[in-house]
PDB file of C-alpha atoms and ligand atoms in Angstrom:
ATOM      1  CA  MET A   1     -17.563  15.052  -8.264  1.00 60.00           C
ATOM      2  CA  SER A   2     -21.217  17.019  -8.160  1.00 91.00           C
ATOM      3  CA  GLU A   3     -23.017  17.116  -5.056  1.00 96.00           C
ATOM      4  CA  ILE A   4     -26.011  14.628  -6.218  1.00 97.00           C
ATOM      5  CA  LEU A   5     -22.793  12.379  -7.319  1.00 97.00           C
ATOM      6  CA  GLU A   6     -21.413  12.022  -4.200  1.00 98.00           C
ATOM      7  CA  GLN A   7     -25.597  11.882  -2.750  1.00 98.00           C
ATOM      8  CA  ILE A   8     -25.869   8.991  -4.650  1.00 97.00           C
ATOM      9  CA  ALA A   9     -22.421   7.206  -4.006  1.00 97.00           C
ATOM     10  CA  THR A  10     -23.340   7.361  -0.153  1.00 98.00           C
ATOM     11  CA  CYS A  11     -26.669   6.274  -0.552  1.00 98.00           C
ATOM     12  CA  CYS A  12     -25.629   3.158  -2.458  1.00 96.00           C
ATOM     13  CA  GLU A  13     -23.081   2.574   0.054  1.00 97.00           C
ATOM     14  CA  ARG A  14     -25.252   2.966   3.030  1.00 98.00           C
ATOM     15  CA  GLY A  15     -27.934   0.665   1.096  1.00 97.00           C
ATOM     16  CA  LYS A  16     -30.641   3.820   0.880  1.00 98.00           C
ATOM     17  CA  MET A  17     -32.781   2.539  -1.662  1.00 97.00           C
ATOM     18  CA  ASN A  18     -35.567   5.141  -2.013  1.00 97.00           C
ATOM     19  CA  ALA A  19     -37.258   7.774   0.580  1.00 97.00           C
ATOM     20  CA  GLY A  20     -39.863   5.101   2.348  1.00 97.00           C
ATOM     21  CA  SER A  21     -37.214   2.581   2.924  1.00 96.00           C
ATOM     22  CA  PRO A  22     -36.664   2.739   6.801  1.00 95.00           C
ATOM     23  CA  TYR A  23     -33.248   1.343   6.278  1.00 95.00           C
ATOM     24  CA  PRO A  24     -30.504   2.661   7.255  1.00 97.00           C
ATOM     25  CA  PRO A  25     -32.341   3.951  10.142  1.00 96.00           C
ATOM     26  CA  ASP A  26     -29.949   7.279  10.420  1.00 97.00           C
ATOM     27  CA  MET A  27     -31.356   7.970   7.032  1.00 97.00           C
ATOM     28  CA  ARG A  28     -35.171   7.515   7.519  1.00 96.00           C
ATOM     29  CA  GLY A  29     -36.932   9.995   5.624  1.00 94.00           C
ATOM     30  CA  GLN A  30     -34.387  11.040   2.977  1.00 97.00           C
ATOM     31  CA  ASP A  31     -33.906  10.770  -0.557  1.00 98.00           C
ATOM     32  CA  GLY A  32     -32.436   7.207  -1.667  1.00 98.00           C
ATOM     33  CA  VAL A  33     -30.580   6.118  -4.736  1.00 98.00           C
ATOM     34  CA  ASP A  34     -34.201   5.931  -6.601  1.00 98.00           C
ATOM     35  CA  GLU A  35     -35.097   9.274  -5.956  1.00 98.00           C
ATOM     36  CA  LEU A  36     -31.633  10.531  -6.869  1.00 98.00           C
ATOM     37  CA  VAL A  37     -30.658   8.673  -9.768  1.00 97.00           C
ATOM     38  CA  ARG A  38     -34.130   9.856 -11.151  1.00 97.00           C
ATOM     39  CA  LYS A  39     -33.140  13.797 -10.477  1.00 97.00           C
ATOM     40  CA  ALA A  40     -29.937  13.560 -11.936  1.00 97.00           C
ATOM     41  CA  LEU A  41     -30.928  12.134 -15.051  1.00 96.00           C
ATOM     42  CA  ASP A  42     -33.961  15.220 -15.129  1.00 96.00           C
ATOM     43  CA  ASP A  43     -31.411  17.364 -14.417  1.00 96.00           C
ATOM     44  CA  GLY A  44     -29.656  16.203 -17.480  1.00 95.00           C
ATOM     45  CA  VAL A  45     -26.428  14.378 -15.662  1.00 96.00           C
ATOM     46  CA  ASP A  46     -24.849  11.563 -18.244  1.00 91.00           C
ATOM     47  CA  PRO A  47     -26.055   8.290 -17.153  1.00 88.00           C
ATOM     48  CA  ASN A  48     -22.340   7.144 -17.567  1.00 83.00           C
ATOM     49  CA  ASP A  49     -21.082   9.548 -14.838  1.00 90.00           C
ATOM     50  CA  ILE A  50     -24.103   8.662 -12.698  1.00 93.00           C
ATOM     51  CA  LEU A  51     -22.780   5.097 -13.149  1.00 86.00           C
ATOM     52  CA  THR A  52     -19.291   5.570 -12.688  1.00 84.00           C
ATOM     53  CA  GLN A  53     -18.986   8.496 -10.143  1.00 92.00           C
ATOM     54  CA  GLY A  54     -22.347   7.722  -8.295  1.00 94.00           C
ATOM     55  CA  LEU A  55     -23.209   3.824  -7.980  1.00 92.00           C
ATOM     56  CA  MET A  56     -19.849   2.288  -8.887  1.00 85.00           C
ATOM     57  CA  VAL A  57     -18.248   4.510  -5.804  1.00 92.00           C
ATOM     58  CA  GLY A  58     -20.582   3.347  -3.804  1.00 94.00           C
ATOM     59  CA  MET A  59     -20.271   0.021  -4.656  1.00 90.00           C
ATOM     60  CA  SER A  60     -16.667  -0.026  -4.358  1.00 88.00           C
ATOM     61  CA  ASN A  61     -16.878   1.498  -1.123  1.00 94.00           C
ATOM     62  CA  VAL A  62     -18.830  -1.058   0.436  1.00 94.00           C
ATOM     63  CA  GLY A  63     -16.613  -3.845  -1.531  1.00 89.00           C
ATOM     64  CA  ARG A  64     -13.533  -2.674   0.148  1.00 92.00           C
ATOM     65  CA  LYS A  65     -15.291  -2.389   3.585  1.00 95.00           C
ATOM     66  CA  PHE A  66     -16.482  -6.305   2.969  1.00 93.00           C
ATOM     67  CA  SER A  67     -13.058  -7.320   2.137  1.00 90.00           C
ATOM     68  CA  ASN A  68     -11.892  -5.785   5.341  1.00 95.00           C
ATOM     69  CA  ASN A  69     -14.568  -7.370   7.786  1.00 96.00           C
ATOM     70  CA  GLU A  70     -15.927  -3.722   8.116  1.00 97.00           C
ATOM     71  CA  VAL A  71     -19.068  -4.244   7.019  1.00 97.00           C
ATOM     72  CA  PHE A  72     -20.986  -7.859   6.668  1.00 95.00           C
ATOM     73  CA  VAL A  73     -23.287  -9.745   4.122  1.00 93.00           C
ATOM     74  CA  PRO A  74     -26.498  -8.029   4.942  1.00 94.00           C
ATOM     75  CA  ASP A  75     -24.598  -4.592   4.074  1.00 95.00           C
ATOM     76  CA  LEU A  76     -23.551  -5.768   0.808  1.00 91.00           C
ATOM     77  CA  LEU A  77     -26.938  -6.840   0.082  1.00 92.00           C
ATOM     78  CA  MET A  78     -28.649  -3.694   0.869  1.00 95.00           C
ATOM     79  CA  ALA A  79     -25.945  -2.077  -1.118  1.00 94.00           C
ATOM     80  CA  ALA A  80     -26.686  -4.030  -4.167  1.00 89.00           C
ATOM     81  CA  LYS A  81     -30.541  -3.389  -3.679  1.00 92.00           C
ATOM     82  CA  ALA A  82     -29.858   0.215  -3.802  1.00 95.00           C
ATOM     83  CA  MET A  83     -27.506   0.056  -6.569  1.00 90.00           C
ATOM     84  CA  THR A  84     -30.336  -1.769  -8.494  1.00 88.00           C
ATOM     85  CA  ALA A  85     -32.965   0.675  -7.698  1.00 93.00           C
ATOM     86  CA  GLY A  86     -30.571   3.314  -9.346  1.00 93.00           C
ATOM     87  CA  MET A  87     -29.610   0.901 -12.391  1.00 87.00           C
ATOM     88  CA  ASP A  88     -33.344   0.230 -13.216  1.00 89.00           C
ATOM     89  CA  HIS A  89     -33.537   4.349 -14.100  1.00 94.00           C
ATOM     90  CA  LEU A  90     -30.008   3.642 -16.184  1.00 88.00           C
ATOM     91  CA  LYS A  91     -31.170   0.830 -18.089  1.00 81.00           C
ATOM     92  CA  PRO A  92     -33.072   2.639 -20.953  1.00 85.00           C
ATOM     93  CA  ALA A  93     -29.629   4.319 -21.554  1.00 81.00           C
ATOM     94  CA  PHE A  94     -27.508   1.363 -21.516  1.00 73.00           C
ATOM     95  CA  ASP A  95     -30.075  -0.337 -23.919  1.00 72.00           C
ATOM     96  CA  SER A  96     -30.079   2.642 -26.324  1.00 74.00           C
ATOM     97  CA  GLY A  97     -26.462   2.767 -26.454  1.00 69.00           C
ATOM     98  CA  ALA A  98     -26.226   6.107 -24.875  1.00 74.00           C
ATOM     99  CA  ALA A  99     -24.328   4.675 -21.940  1.00 75.00           C
ATOM    100  CA  THR A 100     -21.642   1.634 -22.297  1.00 76.00           C
ATOM    101  CA  HIS A 101     -20.739  -1.305 -20.240  1.00 83.00           C
ATOM    102  CA  LYS A 102     -17.327  -2.139 -19.570  1.00 88.00           C
ATOM    103  CA  GLY A 103     -17.259  -5.618 -20.673  1.00 91.00           C
ATOM    104  CA  VAL A 104     -19.151  -8.707 -20.079  1.00 95.00           C
ATOM    105  CA  PHE A 105     -18.782 -11.074 -17.322  1.00 96.00           C
ATOM    106  CA  VAL A 106     -20.583 -14.621 -17.547  1.00 98.00           C
ATOM    107  CA  VAL A 107     -20.875 -16.243 -13.862  1.00 98.00           C
ATOM    108  CA  GLY A 108     -22.433 -19.290 -12.764  1.00 98.00           C
ATOM    109  CA  THR A 109     -22.245 -21.814  -9.825  1.00 98.00           C
ATOM    110  CA  VAL A 110     -20.357 -25.278 -11.286  1.00 98.00           C
ATOM    111  CA  ARG A 111     -21.909 -28.269 -12.064  1.00 98.00           C
ATOM    112  CA  GLY A 112     -23.689 -30.313  -8.941  1.00 98.00           C
ATOM    113  CA  ASP A 113     -23.518 -27.351  -6.940  1.00 98.00           C
ATOM    114  CA  LEU A 114     -26.630 -25.373  -5.911  1.00 96.00           C
ATOM    115  CA  HIS A 115     -25.139 -22.484  -3.472  1.00 95.00           C
ATOM    116  CA  ASP A 116     -25.894 -19.415  -5.128  1.00 92.00           C
ATOM    117  CA  ILE A 117     -25.676 -16.587  -2.162  1.00 87.00           C
ATOM    118  CA  GLY A 118     -22.322 -15.814  -2.643  1.00 89.00           C
ATOM    119  CA  LYS A 119     -22.044 -16.026  -6.267  1.00 93.00           C
ATOM    120  CA  ASN A 120     -25.182 -13.682  -6.663  1.00 89.00           C
ATOM    121  CA  LEU A 121     -23.085 -11.319  -4.034  1.00 85.00           C
ATOM    122  CA  VAL A 122     -20.385 -11.318  -6.991  1.00 91.00           C
ATOM    123  CA  ARG A 123     -22.933 -10.417  -9.675  1.00 91.00           C
ATOM    124  CA  MET A 124     -23.887  -7.641  -8.052  1.00 84.00           C
ATOM    125  CA  MET A 125     -20.441  -6.100  -7.334  1.00 85.00           C
ATOM    126  CA  MET A 126     -19.816  -6.852 -10.934  1.00 90.00           C
ATOM    127  CA  GLU A 127     -22.808  -4.862 -12.047  1.00 87.00           C
ATOM    128  CA  GLY A 128     -22.046  -2.249  -9.384  1.00 83.00           C
ATOM    129  CA  GLY A 129     -18.862  -2.097 -11.145  1.00 85.00           C
ATOM    130  CA  GLY A 130     -20.288  -1.315 -14.366  1.00 87.00           C
ATOM    131  CA  TYR A 131     -19.907  -4.467 -16.251  1.00 91.00           C
ATOM    132  CA  GLU A 132     -22.858  -6.672 -18.039  1.00 92.00           C
ATOM    133  CA  VAL A 133     -23.302  -9.883 -16.185  1.00 94.00           C
ATOM    134  CA  VAL A 134     -24.613 -13.118 -17.937  1.00 97.00           C
ATOM    135  CA  ASP A 135     -25.667 -15.216 -14.899  1.00 98.00           C
ATOM    136  CA  LEU A 136     -25.940 -18.729 -15.749  1.00 98.00           C
ATOM    137  CA  GLY A 137     -27.249 -19.425 -12.414  1.00 98.00           C
ATOM    138  CA  VAL A 138     -26.557 -22.704 -10.458  1.00 98.00           C
ATOM    139  CA  ASP A 139     -25.444 -26.454 -11.373  1.00 98.00           C
ATOM    140  CA  VAL A 140     -23.979 -24.823 -14.604  1.00 98.00           C
ATOM    141  CA  SER A 141     -22.054 -27.470 -17.047  1.00 98.00           C
ATOM    142  CA  PRO A 142     -18.663 -26.754 -18.534  1.00 98.00           C
ATOM    143  CA  GLU A 143     -20.776 -26.860 -21.804  1.00 98.00           C
ATOM    144  CA  GLN A 144     -23.165 -24.116 -20.784  1.00 98.00           C
ATOM    145  CA  PHE A 145     -20.129 -22.022 -19.902  1.00 98.00           C
ATOM    146  CA  VAL A 146     -18.610 -22.869 -23.079  1.00 98.00           C
ATOM    147  CA  GLU A 147     -21.646 -21.722 -24.906  1.00 98.00           C
ATOM    148  CA  ALA A 148     -22.147 -18.544 -23.397  1.00 98.00           C
ATOM    149  CA  VAL A 149     -18.496 -17.639 -24.445  1.00 98.00           C
ATOM    150  CA  LYS A 150     -19.243 -18.419 -27.883  1.00 97.00           C
ATOM    151  CA  GLU A 151     -21.988 -15.746 -27.618  1.00 97.00           C
ATOM    152  CA  HIS A 152     -20.209 -13.141 -25.956  1.00 96.00           C
ATOM    153  CA  PRO A 153     -16.523 -13.051 -27.235  1.00 95.00           C
ATOM    154  CA  GLY A 154     -13.984 -11.418 -25.121  1.00 94.00           C
ATOM    155  CA  CYS A 155     -15.796 -12.003 -21.747  1.00 95.00           C
ATOM    156  CA  VAL A 156     -14.098 -12.636 -18.476  1.00 95.00           C
ATOM    157  CA  VAL A 157     -15.781 -16.041 -17.092  1.00 97.00           C
ATOM    158  CA  GLY A 158     -16.578 -16.264 -13.042  1.00 98.00           C
ATOM    159  CA  LEU A 159     -17.111 -19.611 -11.617  1.00 98.00           C
ATOM    160  CA  SER A 160     -18.257 -20.148  -7.990  1.00 98.00           C
ATOM    161  CA  ALA A 161     -18.162 -23.498  -5.899  1.00 98.00           C
ATOM    162  CA  LEU A 162     -19.283 -24.169  -2.402  1.00 97.00           C
ATOM    163  CA  LEU A 163     -18.488 -27.823  -1.971  1.00 98.00           C
ATOM    164  CA  THR A 164     -15.443 -29.568  -2.040  1.00 98.00           C
ATOM    165  CA  THR A 165     -17.191 -32.287  -3.745  1.00 98.00           C
ATOM    166  CA  THR A 166     -17.924 -29.974  -6.783  1.00 98.00           C
ATOM    167  CA  MET A 167     -14.947 -27.342  -6.762  1.00 97.00           C
ATOM    168  CA  VAL A 168     -13.293 -30.414  -8.734  1.00 96.00           C
ATOM    169  CA  ASN A 169     -15.776 -29.779 -11.721  1.00 97.00           C
ATOM    170  CA  MET A 170     -14.078 -26.195 -12.051  1.00 98.00           C
ATOM    171  CA  GLU A 171     -11.135 -27.692 -13.551  1.00 98.00           C
ATOM    172  CA  GLU A 172     -12.949 -29.451 -16.299  1.00 98.00           C
ATOM    173  CA  THR A 173     -14.902 -25.871 -17.038  1.00 98.00           C
ATOM    174  CA  VAL A 174     -11.433 -24.162 -17.365  1.00 98.00           C
ATOM    175  CA  LYS A 175     -10.295 -26.968 -19.575  1.00 98.00           C
ATOM    176  CA  GLN A 176     -13.163 -26.339 -22.235  1.00 98.00           C
ATOM    177  CA  VAL A 177     -13.315 -22.564 -21.768  1.00 98.00           C
ATOM    178  CA  LYS A 178      -9.868 -22.425 -22.590  1.00 97.00           C
ATOM    179  CA  ALA A 179     -10.223 -25.364 -25.461  1.00 97.00           C
ATOM    180  CA  ILE A 180     -12.371 -23.169 -27.278  1.00 96.00           C
ATOM    181  CA  ASP A 181     -10.532 -19.874 -26.193  1.00 95.00           C
ATOM    182  CA  GLU A 182      -7.139 -19.935 -24.859  1.00 93.00           C
ATOM    183  CA  LYS A 183      -7.170 -16.035 -24.327  1.00 93.00           C
ATOM    184  CA  ALA A 184     -10.335 -16.168 -22.042  1.00 95.00           C
ATOM    185  CA  LYS A 185      -9.668 -15.441 -18.450  1.00 95.00           C
ATOM    186  CA  VAL A 186     -11.305 -17.513 -16.030  1.00 97.00           C
ATOM    187  CA  LEU A 187     -11.675 -16.277 -12.350  1.00 97.00           C
ATOM    188  CA  VAL A 188     -12.601 -18.767  -9.542  1.00 98.00           C
ATOM    189  CA  GLY A 189     -14.139 -18.439  -6.251  1.00 98.00           C
ATOM    190  CA  GLY A 190     -15.981 -19.776  -3.048  1.00 97.00           C
ATOM    191  CA  ALA A 191     -15.440 -20.792   0.397  1.00 96.00           C
ATOM    192  CA  PRO A 192     -13.410 -24.137  -0.237  1.00 97.00           C
ATOM    193  CA  LEU A 193     -10.977 -22.860  -2.871  1.00 98.00           C
ATOM    194  CA  THR A 194      -7.193 -21.334  -2.578  1.00 98.00           C
ATOM    195  CA  GLN A 195      -4.581 -19.870  -4.571  1.00 97.00           C
ATOM    196  CA  GLU A 196      -3.224 -23.049  -4.633  1.00 98.00           C
ATOM    197  CA  PHE A 197      -6.220 -24.779  -6.168  1.00 98.00           C
ATOM    198  CA  ALA A 198      -7.040 -22.167  -8.591  1.00 98.00           C
ATOM    199  CA  ASP A 199      -3.499 -22.536  -9.938  1.00 98.00           C
ATOM    200  CA  LYS A 200      -3.641 -26.261 -10.145  1.00 98.00           C
ATOM    201  CA  ILE A 201      -6.521 -26.017 -12.521  1.00 98.00           C
ATOM    202  CA  GLY A 202      -5.258 -23.425 -14.670  1.00 98.00           C
ATOM    203  CA  ALA A 203      -7.465 -20.716 -13.832  1.00 98.00           C
ATOM    204  CA  ASP A 204      -6.445 -17.068 -14.203  1.00 97.00           C
ATOM    205  CA  ALA A 205      -7.179 -15.655 -10.916  1.00 97.00           C
ATOM    206  CA  TYR A 206      -8.675 -16.660  -7.691  1.00 98.00           C
ATOM    207  CA  SER A 207     -10.328 -14.257  -5.358  1.00 95.00           C
ATOM    208  CA  PRO A 208     -12.076 -14.863  -1.777  1.00 93.00           C
ATOM    209  CA  ASP A 209     -14.091 -12.148  -2.108  1.00 91.00           C
ATOM    210  CA  PRO A 210     -16.503 -10.154  -4.525  1.00 90.00           C
ATOM    211  CA  GLN A 211     -14.437  -7.019  -4.672  1.00 88.00           C
ATOM    212  CA  GLY A 212     -11.257  -8.941  -5.310  1.00 90.00           C
ATOM    213  CA  ALA A 213     -13.242 -10.307  -8.176  1.00 92.00           C
ATOM    214  CA  LEU A 214     -13.835  -6.907  -9.579  1.00 89.00           C
ATOM    215  CA  ASP A 215     -10.503  -5.963  -8.830  1.00 90.00           C
ATOM    216  CA  TYR A 216      -9.475  -8.794 -11.290  1.00 90.00           C
ATOM    217  CA  LEU A 217     -11.392  -7.724 -13.695  1.00 86.00           C
ATOM    218  CA  ALA A 218     -10.306  -4.092 -13.843  1.00 84.00           C
ATOM    219  CA  THR A 219      -6.790  -5.736 -14.610  1.00 82.00           C
ATOM    220  CA  ALA A 220      -8.101  -8.329 -17.069  1.00 74.00           C
ATOM    221  CA  GLU A 221     -10.019  -5.462 -19.220  1.00 67.00           C
ATOM    222  CA  ALA A 222      -7.091  -3.181 -19.353  1.00 66.00           C
TER     223      ALA A 222
HETATM  224 CO1  B1M B 301     -24.844 -26.024   1.901  1.00 55.97          CO
HETATM  225  N1  B1M B 301     -23.206 -26.728   2.617  1.00 55.97           N
HETATM  226  N2  B1M B 301     -25.290 -27.882   1.231  1.00 55.97           N
HETATM  227  N3  B1M B 301     -26.405 -24.937   1.320  1.00 55.97           N
HETATM  228  N4  B1M B 301     -24.229 -24.262   2.696  1.00 55.97           N
HETATM  229  C1  B1M B 301     -22.010 -25.786   3.051  1.00 55.97           C
HETATM  230  C2  B1M B 301     -21.500 -25.006   2.145  1.00 55.97           C
HETATM  231  C3  B1M B 301     -21.411 -26.233   4.067  1.00 55.97           C
HETATM  232  C4  B1M B 301     -19.867 -26.059   4.289  1.00 55.97           C
HETATM  233  C5  B1M B 301     -22.172 -26.738   5.479  1.00 55.97           C
HETATM  234  C6  B1M B 301     -21.415 -27.537   6.424  1.00 55.97           C
HETATM  235  O1  B1M B 301     -21.429 -28.691   6.285  1.00 55.97           O
HETATM  236  N5  B1M B 301     -20.593 -26.761   7.518  1.00 55.97           N
HETATM  237  C7  B1M B 301     -21.371 -28.049   3.509  1.00 55.97           C
HETATM  238  C8  B1M B 301     -20.106 -28.093   2.174  1.00 55.97           C
HETATM  239  C9  B1M B 301     -19.038 -28.855   3.220  1.00 55.97           C
HETATM  240  C10 B1M B 301     -18.142 -29.256   2.180  1.00 55.97           C
HETATM  241  O2  B1M B 301     -18.083 -29.350   0.955  1.00 55.97           O
HETATM  242  N6  B1M B 301     -16.719 -29.759   2.636  1.00 55.97           N
HETATM  243  C11 B1M B 301     -22.575 -27.927   2.534  1.00 55.97           C
HETATM  244  C12 B1M B 301     -23.158 -28.808   2.304  1.00 55.97           C
HETATM  245  C13 B1M B 301     -22.534 -30.466   2.640  1.00 55.97           C
HETATM  246  C14 B1M B 301     -24.065 -29.035   1.485  1.00 55.97           C
HETATM  247  C15 B1M B 301     -25.263 -30.057   1.433  1.00 55.97           C
HETATM  248  C16 B1M B 301     -24.195 -31.526   0.448  1.00 55.97           C
HETATM  249  C17 B1M B 301     -26.093 -30.688   2.472  1.00 55.97           C
HETATM  250  C18 B1M B 301     -26.649 -31.861   1.885  1.00 55.97           C
HETATM  251  O3  B1M B 301     -27.715 -31.852   1.421  1.00 55.97           O
HETATM  252  N7  B1M B 301     -26.151 -32.859   2.785  1.00 55.97           N
HETATM  253  C19 B1M B 301     -26.068 -29.644   0.088  1.00 55.97           C
HETATM  254  C20 B1M B 301     -25.539 -29.473  -1.190  1.00 55.97           C
HETATM  255  C21 B1M B 301     -26.796 -29.270  -2.298  1.00 55.97           C
HETATM  256  C22 B1M B 301     -25.811 -28.606  -3.760  1.00 55.97           C
HETATM  257  O4  B1M B 301     -25.424 -27.734  -3.855  1.00 55.97           O
HETATM  258  N8  B1M B 301     -26.063 -29.670  -4.628  1.00 55.97           N
HETATM  259  C23 B1M B 301     -26.181 -28.117   0.700  1.00 55.97           C
HETATM  260  C24 B1M B 301     -27.556 -27.414   0.578  1.00 55.97           C
HETATM  261  C25 B1M B 301     -27.562 -25.914   1.084  1.00 55.97           C
HETATM  262  C26 B1M B 301     -28.757 -25.386   0.914  1.00 55.97           C
HETATM  263  C27 B1M B 301     -29.679 -25.339  -0.449  1.00 55.97           C
HETATM  264  C28 B1M B 301     -29.575 -25.468   2.080  1.00 55.97           C
HETATM  265  C29 B1M B 301     -28.435 -23.722   1.303  1.00 55.97           C
HETATM  266  C30 B1M B 301     -27.869 -23.018  -0.232  1.00 55.97           C
HETATM  267  C31 B1M B 301     -29.229 -21.983  -0.750  1.00 55.97           C
HETATM  268  C32 B1M B 301     -28.533 -20.729  -1.631  1.00 55.97           C
HETATM  269  O5  B1M B 301     -27.242 -20.967  -1.609  1.00 55.97           O
HETATM  270  N9  B1M B 301     -29.347 -20.716  -2.223  1.00 55.97           N
HETATM  271  C33 B1M B 301     -26.623 -24.186   1.671  1.00 55.97           C
HETATM  272  C34 B1M B 301     -26.346 -23.013   2.831  1.00 55.97           C
HETATM  273  C35 B1M B 301     -26.621 -21.446   2.715  1.00 55.97           C
HETATM  274  C36 B1M B 301     -24.806 -23.274   3.418  1.00 55.97           C
HETATM  275  C37 B1M B 301     -23.864 -22.441   3.803  1.00 55.97           C
HETATM  276  C38 B1M B 301     -24.978 -22.687   5.479  1.00 55.97           C
HETATM  277  C39 B1M B 301     -23.895 -21.154   3.780  1.00 55.97           C
HETATM  278  C40 B1M B 301     -23.264 -20.653   2.320  1.00 55.97           C
HETATM  279  C41 B1M B 301     -23.637 -19.297   2.136  1.00 55.97           C
HETATM  280  O6  B1M B 301     -24.194 -18.822   1.252  1.00 55.97           O
HETATM  281  N10 B1M B 301     -22.331 -18.452   2.393  1.00 55.97           N
HETATM  282  C42 B1M B 301     -22.634 -23.441   4.509  1.00 55.97           C
HETATM  283  C43 B1M B 301     -22.230 -23.047   5.384  1.00 55.97           C
HETATM  284  C44 B1M B 301     -21.434 -21.998   5.752  1.00 55.97           C
HETATM  285  O7  B1M B 301     -20.520 -21.721   5.087  1.00 55.97           O
HETATM  286  N11 B1M B 301     -21.353 -21.489   6.882  1.00 55.97           N
HETATM  287  C45 B1M B 301     -22.808 -24.800   3.574  1.00 55.97           C
HETATM  288  C46 B1M B 301     -22.678 -16.958   2.642  1.00 55.97           C
HETATM  289  C47 B1M B 301     -21.649 -16.706   1.087  1.00 55.97           C
HETATM  290  C48 B1M B 301     -22.060 -15.047   1.066  1.00 55.97           C
HETATM  291  O8  B1M B 301     -20.691 -16.835   1.310  1.00 55.97           O
HETATM  292  O9  B1M B 301     -20.981 -18.490  -0.448  1.00 55.97           O
HETATM  293  O10 B1M B 301     -18.837 -18.583   0.639  1.00 55.97           O
HETATM  294  P1  B1M B 301     -19.693 -17.955   0.040  1.00 55.97           P
HETATM  295  O11 B1M B 301     -19.437 -16.627  -0.954  1.00 55.97           O
HETATM  296  C49 B1M B 301     -18.371 -15.980  -0.489  1.00 55.97           C
HETATM  297  C50 B1M B 301     -17.154 -16.061  -0.785  1.00 55.97           C
HETATM  298  O12 B1M B 301     -16.733 -17.624  -1.102  1.00 55.97           O
HETATM  299  C51 B1M B 301     -16.672 -15.418  -2.272  1.00 55.97           C
HETATM  300  O13 B1M B 301     -17.941 -14.144  -2.187  1.00 55.97           O
HETATM  301  C52 B1M B 301     -18.781 -14.489  -1.274  1.00 55.97           C
HETATM  302  C53 B1M B 301     -18.673 -13.287  -0.502  1.00 55.97           C
HETATM  303  O14 B1M B 301     -17.555 -13.208   0.187  1.00 55.97           O
HETATM  304  N12 B1M B 301     -17.175 -16.418  -3.588  1.00 55.97           N
HETATM  305  C54 B1M B 301     -16.859 -15.615  -4.825  1.00 55.97           C
HETATM  306  C55 B1M B 301     -18.167 -17.009  -3.673  1.00 55.97           C
HETATM  307  N13 B1M B 301     -18.115 -17.509  -5.211  1.00 55.97           N
HETATM  308  C56 B1M B 301     -17.121 -16.518  -5.352  1.00 55.97           C
HETATM  309  C57 B1M B 301     -16.970 -16.449  -6.982  1.00 55.97           C
HETATM  310  C58 B1M B 301     -15.648 -15.454  -7.297  1.00 55.97           C
HETATM  311  C59 B1M B 301     -15.279 -14.719  -6.236  1.00 55.97           C
HETATM  312  C60 B1M B 301     -15.559 -15.035  -5.056  1.00 55.97           C
HETATM  313  O15 B1M B 301     -15.734 -15.178  -8.569  1.00 55.97           O
HETATM  314  C61 B1M B 301     -16.072 -16.056  -9.664  1.00 55.97           C
END
């Protein structure tokens, strides 16, 4: 991997957004993802390489550390912010078709549920993993998920729930999504969920954290 891509990966993992950012304190004054991605593009580095060998490596590292309880929610949020600073520069390349996404991930918090912090972390990890994310927001009905699946054939659907009273709404969503596309993969997550519950409602996978969701996508898309 080239030196600048390694630097981008490190800055993304550490949440170093730009030179002016005071976080993390030990990288104060150094270039961040913002400057480094711009420089890499100016130097002619392929946008796909910047994403896959720079930003995605950084997000993957921080995601694994989060799964292992070595870093915590604020670290993940800072890494995601840094990644977004880089993605802003890469967006024109993706929009023009010069660079490609790995696939589409439709995500939302299920009907009746307004909790979105965990769902947003999952979204950010997916974006960092190179997926185009369609975020339907919170309180999303089964019908809204179905519409999104129709609009994005071949997408993977992610459902989040934080309440014992709303996780039951996942079952209807899984049922309706499978009714219009039996091959559509549905991944579920959220604090009250278990693998047993996911199996019971017919979801294809359960993950307790964003990295697990990303790992699942890698297998689902393969
Ligand atoms: Co609410 N709330 N809340 N709340 N809230 C909980 C969940 C609760 C456990 C608090 C408690 O009583 N101890 C409790 C649920 C109890 C239960 O169901 N058994 C509860 C309740 C009861 C309520 C209300 C009903 C309170 C009321 O009004 N009486 C109400 C419900 C509103 C509604 O949704 N209709 C309510 C409201 C709210 C706020 C709006 C105030 C706020 C939400 C703000 C927001 O999200 N924008 C809120 C908050 C912040 C919490 C707590 C404190 C924190 C939740 C959180 O964000 N955690 C929570 C108590 C707690 O957890 N300590 C609580 C951090 C987040 C990173 O974790 O979302 O679990 P989490 O996501 C994790 C994983 O679960 C996983 O990845 C993330 C990172 O590891 N994950 C996925 C999540 N989704 C995934 C999807 C995947 C894969 C992984 O694949 C698709």
